[in-house]
PDB file of C-alpha atoms in Angstrom:
ATOM      1  CA  MET A  27       3.735 -24.790   2.678  1.00 77.00           C
ATOM      2  CA  ALA A  28       2.616 -20.938   2.781  1.00 91.00           C
ATOM      3  CA  LEU A  29      -1.238 -19.889   3.600  1.00 95.00           C
ATOM      4  CA  ILE A  30      -0.623 -16.704   1.584  1.00 97.00           C
ATOM      5  CA  GLU A  31       1.327 -16.232  -0.650  1.00 97.00           C
ATOM      6  CA  ILE A  32       2.297 -12.845  -3.644  1.00 97.00           C
ATOM      7  CA  LYS A  33       4.977 -12.086  -6.328  1.00 97.00           C
ATOM      8  CA  ASN A  34       5.628  -9.438  -8.132  1.00 97.00           C
ATOM      9  CA  LEU A  35       1.954  -8.211  -7.789  1.00 97.00           C
ATOM     10  CA  LYS A  36       0.610  -5.310  -8.638  1.00 97.00           C
ATOM     11  CA  LYS A  37      -2.778  -3.517  -9.059  1.00 96.00           C
ATOM     12  CA  VAL A  38      -3.285  -0.666 -11.858  1.00 95.00           C
ATOM     13  CA  TYR A  39      -6.521   2.231 -12.267  1.00 92.00           C
ATOM     14  CA  ASP A  40      -6.763   3.502 -15.256  1.00 89.00           C
ATOM     15  CA  ASN A  41      -9.707   5.577 -15.405  1.00 86.00           C
ATOM     16  CA  GLU A  42     -10.905   6.984 -18.263  1.00 83.00           C
ATOM     17  CA  GLY A  43      -7.083   7.544 -19.594  1.00 83.00           C
ATOM     18  CA  THR A  44      -5.320   8.573 -16.127  1.00 89.00           C
ATOM     19  CA  VAL A  45      -3.707   5.777 -14.508  1.00 90.00           C
ATOM     20  CA  THR A  46      -2.780   4.915 -11.735  1.00 90.00           C
ATOM     21  CA  GLU A  47      -0.668   2.493  -9.969  1.00 93.00           C
ATOM     22  CA  ALA A  48      -1.977   1.627  -6.692  1.00 94.00           C
ATOM     23  CA  LEU A  49       0.269  -1.816  -5.870  1.00 96.00           C
ATOM     24  CA  ARG A  50       3.708  -1.225  -8.262  1.00 96.00           C
ATOM     25  CA  GLY A  51       4.978  -5.178  -7.123  1.00 96.00           C
ATOM     26  CA  ILE A  52       4.590  -6.615  -4.195  1.00 97.00           C
ATOM     27  CA  THR A  53       6.437 -10.199  -2.642  1.00 97.00           C
ATOM     28  CA  LEU A  54       5.324 -11.867   0.814  1.00 96.00           C
ATOM     29  CA  GLU A  55       4.382 -14.300   1.839  1.00 96.00           C
ATOM     30  CA  ILE A  56       1.836 -15.315   5.229  1.00 97.00           C
ATOM     31  CA  GLU A  57       2.012 -18.556   7.046  1.00 96.00           C
ATOM     32  CA  LYS A  58      -0.735 -19.819   8.554  1.00 95.00           C
ATOM     33  CA  GLY A  59      -1.116 -18.839  12.747  1.00 95.00           C
ATOM     34  CA  GLU A  60       0.505 -15.511  12.002  1.00 96.00           C
ATOM     35  CA  PHE A  61      -0.306 -12.112  12.918  1.00 97.00           C
ATOM     36  CA  VAL A  62       0.887  -9.370  10.887  1.00 97.00           C
ATOM     37  CA  SER A  63       0.336  -5.373  10.391  1.00 96.00           C
ATOM     38  CA  ILE A  64      -0.157  -3.540   7.981  1.00 96.00           C
ATOM     39  CA  MET A  65       0.919  -0.184   8.131  1.00 94.00           C
ATOM     40  CA  GLY A  66       1.430   2.434   5.305  1.00 91.00           C
ATOM     41  CA  PRO A  67      -0.114   6.790   5.357  1.00 89.00           C
ATOM     42  CA  SER A  68      -3.618   7.031   3.288  1.00 86.00           C
ATOM     43  CA  GLY A  69      -2.911   6.761  -0.732  1.00 88.00           C
ATOM     44  CA  SER A  70       0.150   3.695   0.310  1.00 92.00           C
ATOM     45  CA  GLY A  71      -1.680   1.118  -0.580  1.00 92.00           C
ATOM     46  CA  LYS A  72      -2.579  -1.559   2.613  1.00 92.00           C
ATOM     47  CA  SER A  73      -5.964  -0.986   1.437  1.00 89.00           C
ATOM     48  CA  THR A  74      -5.996  -2.233  -1.409  1.00 93.00           C
ATOM     49  CA  LEU A  75      -4.139  -4.500   0.050  1.00 94.00           C
ATOM     50  CA  VAL A  76      -6.451  -6.052   1.784  1.00 93.00           C
ATOM     51  CA  GLN A  77      -8.805  -6.279  -0.763  1.00 93.00           C
ATOM     52  CA  ILE A  78      -6.707  -7.648  -3.323  1.00 96.00           C
ATOM     53  CA  LEU A  79      -5.248 -10.309   0.251  1.00 96.00           C
ATOM     54  CA  GLY A  80      -9.191 -10.859   1.030  1.00 95.00           C
ATOM     55  CA  LEU A  81     -11.126 -11.648  -2.965  1.00 95.00           C
ATOM     56  CA  LEU A  82     -12.794  -8.433  -1.976  1.00 93.00           C
ATOM     57  CA  ASP A  83     -10.321  -7.295  -5.955  1.00 93.00           C
ATOM     58  CA  ASP A  84      -8.393  -8.150  -8.539  1.00 93.00           C
ATOM     59  CA  TYR A  85      -4.800  -8.110  -9.000  1.00 95.00           C
ATOM     60  CA  THR A  86      -3.717  -6.863 -12.443  1.00 95.00           C
ATOM     61  CA  HIS A  87      -0.360  -8.441 -12.747  1.00 96.00           C
ATOM     62  CA  GLY A  88       1.831 -10.716 -10.897  1.00 97.00           C
ATOM     63  CA  THR A  89       0.927 -14.125  -8.820  1.00 97.00           C
ATOM     64  CA  TYR A  90      -1.797 -14.678  -5.342  1.00 97.00           C
ATOM     65  CA  HIS A  91      -1.613 -17.882  -4.212  1.00 97.00           C
ATOM     66  CA  PHE A  92      -4.344 -18.936  -1.446  1.00 95.00           C
ATOM     67  CA  PHE A  93      -3.519 -22.243   0.751  1.00 91.00           C
ATOM     68  CA  GLY A  94      -1.696 -23.450  -2.718  1.00 92.00           C
ATOM     69  CA  LYS A  95      -3.814 -22.405  -4.556  1.00 93.00           C
ATOM     70  CA  ASN A  96      -3.228 -19.788  -7.881  1.00 95.00           C
ATOM     71  CA  THR A  97      -6.367 -17.648  -6.949  1.00 95.00           C
ATOM     72  CA  LYS A  98      -6.594 -17.372 -10.357  1.00 93.00           C
ATOM     73  CA  LEU A  99      -7.550 -20.231 -11.994  1.00 93.00           C
ATOM     74  CA  TYR A 100     -11.325 -20.355  -9.114  1.00 92.00           C
ATOM     75  CA  GLU A 101     -13.792 -19.691  -9.978  1.00 92.00           C
ATOM     76  CA  GLN A 102     -16.582 -16.735  -8.646  1.00 91.00           C
ATOM     77  CA  ASP A 103     -18.520 -18.907  -6.887  1.00 91.00           C
ATOM     78  CA  GLU A 104     -15.876 -20.883  -4.665  1.00 92.00           C
ATOM     79  CA  ILE A 105     -14.153 -17.380  -4.721  1.00 93.00           C
ATOM     80  CA  ALA A 106     -17.426 -16.930  -2.681  1.00 92.00           C
ATOM     81  CA  LYS A 107     -17.479 -19.708  -0.530  1.00 92.00           C
ATOM     82  CA  ILE A 108     -13.756 -19.732  -0.047  1.00 93.00           C
ATOM     83  CA  ARG A 109     -15.193 -16.009   1.439  1.00 93.00           C
ATOM     84  CA  ASN A 110     -17.477 -16.574   3.360  1.00 91.00           C
ATOM     85  CA  GLN A 111     -15.398 -19.928   4.611  1.00 91.00           C
ATOM     86  CA  LYS A 112     -12.123 -19.503   4.904  1.00 93.00           C
ATOM     87  CA  MET A 113     -12.424 -16.051   5.497  1.00 95.00           C
ATOM     88  CA  GLY A 114     -13.178 -13.813   8.053  1.00 94.00           C
ATOM     89  CA  PHE A 115     -14.232  -9.930   8.091  1.00 93.00           C
ATOM     90  CA  VAL A 116     -13.542  -6.667  10.646  1.00 93.00           C
ATOM     91  CA  PHE A 117     -14.243  -3.549   9.389  1.00 88.00           C
ATOM     92  CA  GLN A 118     -14.199   0.020  11.251  1.00 85.00           C
ATOM     93  CA  SER A 119     -17.729   0.586  10.444  1.00 86.00           C
ATOM     94  CA  PHE A 120     -18.431  -2.858  12.387  1.00 88.00           C
ATOM     95  CA  ASN A 121     -21.397  -3.270   8.885  1.00 90.00           C
ATOM     96  CA  LEU A 122     -24.215  -4.711  11.693  1.00 93.00           C
ATOM     97  CA  LEU A 123     -27.550  -4.147  10.709  1.00 94.00           C
ATOM     98  CA  PRO A 124     -29.031  -1.912  13.344  1.00 93.00           C
ATOM     99  CA  GLY A 125     -31.887  -3.898  14.123  1.00 93.00           C
ATOM    100  CA  SER A 126     -31.242  -6.622  14.384  1.00 96.00           C
ATOM    101  CA  THR A 127     -30.252  -8.145  17.978  1.00 96.00           C
ATOM    102  CA  VAL A 128     -26.524  -9.635  18.908  1.00 96.00           C
ATOM    103  CA  LEU A 129     -27.017 -13.353  17.680  1.00 97.00           C
ATOM    104  CA  GLU A 130     -28.760 -12.273  14.499  1.00 96.00           C
ATOM    105  CA  ASN A 131     -26.114  -9.788  13.315  1.00 96.00           C
ATOM    106  CA  VAL A 132     -23.074 -13.032  14.486  1.00 96.00           C
ATOM    107  CA  LYS A 133     -25.668 -15.471  11.969  1.00 96.00           C
ATOM    108  CA  LEU A 134     -25.454 -13.024   9.064  1.00 94.00           C
ATOM    109  CA  PRO A 135     -23.055 -15.505   7.449  1.00 93.00           C
ATOM    110  CA  LEU A 136     -24.109 -18.757   7.942  1.00 94.00           C
ATOM    111  CA  LEU A 137     -26.861 -18.200   5.363  1.00 91.00           C
ATOM    112  CA  TYR A 138     -24.608 -18.516   3.199  1.00 87.00           C
ATOM    113  CA  SER A 139     -22.934 -21.751   4.534  1.00 88.00           C
ATOM    114  CA  ASP A 140     -22.638 -25.366   3.996  1.00 88.00           C
ATOM    115  CA  LYS A 141     -23.269 -26.233   8.503  1.00 89.00           C
ATOM    116  CA  PRO A 142     -27.309 -26.830   9.288  1.00 92.00           C
ATOM    117  CA  GLU A 143     -29.448 -24.934  10.523  1.00 93.00           C
ATOM    118  CA  ALA A 144     -29.888 -26.629  12.938  1.00 94.00           C
ATOM    119  CA  SER A 145     -26.305 -25.778  14.721  1.00 94.00           C
ATOM    120  CA  TRP A 146     -26.714 -21.816  13.427  1.00 95.00           C
ATOM    121  CA  ASP A 147     -28.195 -20.721  17.708  1.00 95.00           C
ATOM    122  CA  GLU A 148     -25.311 -22.584  18.649  1.00 95.00           C
ATOM    123  CA  LEU A 149     -22.930 -21.969  17.089  1.00 95.00           C
ATOM    124  CA  ALA A 150     -23.648 -18.211  17.321  1.00 95.00           C
ATOM    125  CA  GLN A 151     -23.875 -17.887  20.506  1.00 96.00           C
ATOM    126  CA  LYS A 152     -20.231 -18.882  21.060  1.00 95.00           C
ATOM    127  CA  ALA A 153     -18.960 -17.140  18.882  1.00 95.00           C
ATOM    128  CA  VAL A 154     -21.011 -14.584  20.752  1.00 95.00           C
ATOM    129  CA  LEU A 155     -19.220 -15.453  24.156  1.00 94.00           C
ATOM    130  CA  SER A 156     -16.007 -15.428  22.618  1.00 92.00           C
ATOM    131  CA  VAL A 157     -15.557 -11.589  22.840  1.00 93.00           C
ATOM    132  CA  GLY A 158     -17.670 -11.654  26.690  1.00 92.00           C
ATOM    133  CA  LEU A 159     -20.542 -10.149  25.234  1.00 94.00           C
ATOM    134  CA  GLY A 160     -23.099 -12.574  26.567  1.00 94.00           C
ATOM    135  CA  HIS A 161     -24.692 -10.428  28.694  1.00 95.00           C
ATOM    136  CA  ARG A 162     -25.876  -8.483  25.311  1.00 94.00           C
ATOM    137  CA  MET A 163     -26.923 -11.913  23.311  1.00 95.00           C
ATOM    138  CA  TYR A 164     -30.598 -10.253  23.040  1.00 96.00           C
ATOM    139  CA  HIS A 165     -29.946  -6.760  23.478  1.00 96.00           C
ATOM    140  CA  THR A 166     -30.127  -5.242  18.599  1.00 96.00           C
ATOM    141  CA  ALA A 167     -27.288  -2.856  18.101  1.00 95.00           C
ATOM    142  CA  THR A 168     -27.898   0.317  18.189  1.00 94.00           C
ATOM    143  CA  GLN A 169     -28.546  -0.913  21.587  1.00 95.00           C
ATOM    144  CA  LEU A 170     -24.820  -0.893  22.048  1.00 95.00           C
ATOM    145  CA  SER A 171     -21.750   0.958  22.914  1.00 93.00           C
ATOM    146  CA  GLY A 172     -18.827   1.826  19.549  1.00 93.00           C
ATOM    147  CA  GLY A 173     -16.278  -1.147  22.304  1.00 92.00           C
ATOM    148  CA  GLU A 174     -19.769  -3.796  21.836  1.00 94.00           C
ATOM    149  CA  LYS A 175     -20.607  -2.881  17.792  1.00 94.00           C
ATOM    150  CA  GLN A 176     -17.036  -3.697  16.959  1.00 93.00           C
ATOM    151  CA  ARG A 177     -16.600  -7.340  19.376  1.00 94.00           C
ATOM    152  CA  VAL A 178     -19.030  -7.959  17.818  1.00 95.00           C
ATOM    153  CA  ALA A 179     -17.706  -7.383  14.143  1.00 94.00           C
ATOM    154  CA  ILE A 180     -15.464  -9.663  16.016  1.00 95.00           C
ATOM    155  CA  ALA A 181     -17.571 -12.414  16.417  1.00 95.00           C
ATOM    156  CA  ARG A 182     -19.220 -12.712  13.106  1.00 95.00           C
ATOM    157  CA  ALA A 183     -15.549 -12.790  11.216  1.00 95.00           C
ATOM    158  CA  LEU A 184     -15.217 -16.443  14.219  1.00 93.00           C
ATOM    159  CA  VAL A 185     -18.627 -17.911  12.927  1.00 94.00           C
ATOM    160  CA  ASN A 186     -17.636 -20.084  10.330  1.00 92.00           C
ATOM    161  CA  GLU A 187     -13.813 -20.044  12.221  1.00 90.00           C
ATOM    162  CA  PRO A 188     -12.650 -18.952   9.018  1.00 93.00           C
ATOM    163  CA  GLU A 189      -8.687 -19.853   8.837  1.00 92.00           C
ATOM    164  CA  VAL A 190      -7.715 -15.906   7.765  1.00 96.00           C
ATOM    165  CA  ILE A 191      -9.405 -12.538   9.780  1.00 96.00           C
ATOM    166  CA  PHE A 192      -8.616  -9.193   7.780  1.00 96.00           C
ATOM    167  CA  ALA A 193      -9.311  -6.487  10.571  1.00 94.00           C
ATOM    168  CA  ASP A 194      -9.618  -3.045   8.627  1.00 91.00           C
ATOM    169  CA  GLU A 195      -8.462   0.106  11.663  1.00 90.00           C
ATOM    170  CA  PRO A 196     -10.628  -1.906  13.869  1.00 91.00           C
ATOM    171  CA  THR A 197      -9.912   0.507  16.592  1.00 89.00           C
ATOM    172  CA  GLY A 198     -10.438   2.921  14.164  1.00 85.00           C
ATOM    173  CA  ASN A 199     -13.277   4.650  15.639  1.00 84.00           C
ATOM    174  CA  LEU A 200     -13.379   3.841  18.981  1.00 87.00           C
ATOM    175  CA  ASP A 201     -11.950   5.531  22.081  1.00 88.00           C
ATOM    176  CA  SER A 202      -8.569   4.444  23.896  1.00 87.00           C
ATOM    177  CA  LYS A 203      -9.968   2.247  25.889  1.00 89.00           C
ATOM    178  CA  SER A 204     -12.252   0.557  23.673  1.00 89.00           C
ATOM    179  CA  GLY A 205      -9.866   0.222  20.887  1.00 88.00           C
ATOM    180  CA  GLU A 206      -7.357  -1.743  23.224  1.00 89.00           C
ATOM    181  CA  ALA A 207     -10.429  -3.665  24.222  1.00 90.00           C
ATOM    182  CA  VAL A 208     -11.083  -4.737  20.709  1.00 91.00           C
ATOM    183  CA  ILE A 209      -7.235  -5.512  20.131  1.00 92.00           C
ATOM    184  CA  ASP A 210      -6.885  -7.900  22.955  1.00 92.00           C
ATOM    185  CA  ILE A 211      -9.552  -9.362  22.110  1.00 92.00           C
ATOM    186  CA  ILE A 212      -8.066 -10.085  18.445  1.00 94.00           C
ATOM    187  CA  GLN A 213      -4.424 -10.997  19.844  1.00 93.00           C
ATOM    188  CA  LYS A 214      -6.031 -13.477  22.154  1.00 91.00           C
ATOM    189  CA  LEU A 215      -7.433 -15.215  18.538  1.00 91.00           C
ATOM    190  CA  ASN A 216      -3.824 -15.427  17.305  1.00 93.00           C
ATOM    191  CA  THR A 217      -2.225 -17.413  20.752  1.00 91.00           C
ATOM    192  CA  GLU A 218      -5.093 -18.500  22.093  1.00 90.00           C
ATOM    193  CA  MET A 219      -6.723 -20.814  19.432  1.00 90.00           C
ATOM    194  CA  GLY A 220      -4.533 -19.845  16.706  1.00 91.00           C
ATOM    195  CA  HIS A 221      -6.220 -17.904  14.224  1.00 94.00           C
ATOM    196  CA  THR A 222      -4.406 -16.125  11.349  1.00 96.00           C
ATOM    197  CA  ILE A 223      -4.335 -12.774  11.840  1.00 97.00           C
ATOM    198  CA  ILE A 224      -3.978  -9.664   8.906  1.00 97.00           C
ATOM    199  CA  LEU A 225      -4.508  -6.465  10.284  1.00 95.00           C
ATOM    200  CA  ILE A 226      -4.193  -2.701   9.425  1.00 93.00           C
ATOM    201  CA  THR A 227      -3.761   0.089  11.556  1.00 91.00           C
ATOM    202  CA  HIS A 228      -1.419   3.366  11.113  1.00 87.00           C
ATOM    203  CA  GLU A 229      -1.018   3.066  14.449  1.00 87.00           C
ATOM    204  CA  THR A 230       2.343   1.942  16.011  1.00 89.00           C
ATOM    205  CA  THR A 231       1.709   0.987  19.627  1.00 89.00           C
ATOM    206  CA  THR A 232      -1.852  -1.416  17.228  1.00 91.00           C
ATOM    207  CA  ALA A 233       0.197  -2.238  15.245  1.00 93.00           C
ATOM    208  CA  GLU A 234       3.027  -4.147  17.822  1.00 93.00           C
ATOM    209  CA  TYR A 235       0.438  -6.321  19.454  1.00 94.00           C
ATOM    210  CA  ALA A 236       1.027  -8.793  16.184  1.00 95.00           C
ATOM    211  CA  GLN A 237       4.688 -10.788  15.592  1.00 95.00           C
ATOM    212  CA  ARG A 238       5.221  -8.917  12.639  1.00 96.00           C
ATOM    213  CA  ILE A 239       4.326  -5.464  11.844  1.00 97.00           C
ATOM    214  CA  ILE A 240       4.492  -4.664   7.259  1.00 97.00           C
ATOM    215  CA  ARG A 241       5.479  -1.063   5.940  1.00 96.00           C
ATOM    216  CA  ILE A 242       3.761   0.041   3.050  1.00 95.00           C
ATOM    217  CA  HIS A 243       4.826   3.209   1.135  1.00 94.00           C
ATOM    218  CA  ASP A 244       4.143   4.655  -3.203  1.00 94.00           C
ATOM    219  CA  GLY A 245       2.973   1.022  -3.227  1.00 95.00           C
ATOM    220  CA  GLN A 246       5.971  -1.286  -2.760  1.00 96.00           C
ATOM    221  CA  VAL A 247       6.831  -2.755   0.470  1.00 96.00           C
ATOM    222  CA  GLU A 248       9.438  -0.175   2.525  1.00 95.00           C
ATOM    223  CA  SER A 249      10.477  -2.004   5.356  1.00 95.00           C
ATOM    224  CA  ASP A 250       9.221  -6.127   5.981  1.00 96.00           C
ATOM    225  CA  GLU A 251      10.233  -6.157  10.533  1.00 95.00           C
ATOM    226  CA  LYS A 252       9.717  -9.536  12.999  1.00 94.00           C
ATOM    227  CA  VAL A 253       8.188  -6.807  16.544  1.00 92.00           C
ATOM    228  CA  LEU A 254      10.946  -8.232  19.148  1.00 88.00           C
ATOM    229  CA  LYS A 255       8.404  -7.341  22.033  1.00 85.00           C
ATOM    230  CA  ARG A 256       4.840  -7.694  21.130  1.00 86.00           C
ATOM    231  CA  ARG A 257       2.300  -5.427  23.268  1.00 85.00           C
ATOM    232  CA  THR A 258      -0.348  -7.422  24.996  1.00 82.00           C
ATOM    233  CA  SER A 259      -2.994  -6.360  27.074  1.00 66.00           C
ATOM    234  CA  GLN A 260      -0.570  -6.635  31.094  1.00 62.00           C
ATOM    235  CA  ASP A 261       1.320  -3.413  28.892  1.00 63.00           C
ATOM    236  CA  HIS A 262      -2.229  -1.156  30.147  1.00 50.00           C
ATOM    237  CA  PHE A 263      -1.320  -1.439  33.156  1.00 40.00           C
ATOM    238  CA  THR A 264       2.435  -1.205  33.872  1.00 43.00           C
ATOM    239  CA  LYS A 265       2.304   2.144  31.467  1.00 43.00           C
TER     240      LYS A 265
END
């Protein structure tokens, strides 16, 4: 059973009679433990697709099964619980609370979880250490570099130990060195910790850290191919 299975997925926006087909019949499967990159130009539908996969938006036609269950059958409280416990999100803009510490930012998803409050500090500290920011634990977000902010965002996505992590252009606001450090961490979440990763990127070199690249164009899958030689952190030193 695939972790994610969508068939003939369509998304239509109707803005006062102006109809736009953002997705035009996408069919694909993503297995548990895969690292998949989704690429496409602006307006291709890739972000719409990920919003739907992350249960942040609904679809117009087709089917989406998550863990074998049709997502149309989930109640709203179930959807909120899945997003909190089964999914982690990393965005280009970090979305941190500027005046809160690294630890406080990472703990945020735990406020809505069913994990006992007594365990929150330990879980958050573990997530912060996993991205190499133990020395920044009690610094506020305003005291961090862009690369450090994104690592905090990754730790926050990890804190509930989700099944799948959605990373939407996670290196988009970073310089090349910081971007490489962030994508290295994301790849290790897959190779060393077994998380399913769905990465949105417009950069081919970033996409090649994945096992598979799905290219979206005009709301349809243009290609879906395995990466024959995955990039790793070692490639930075052999360019």
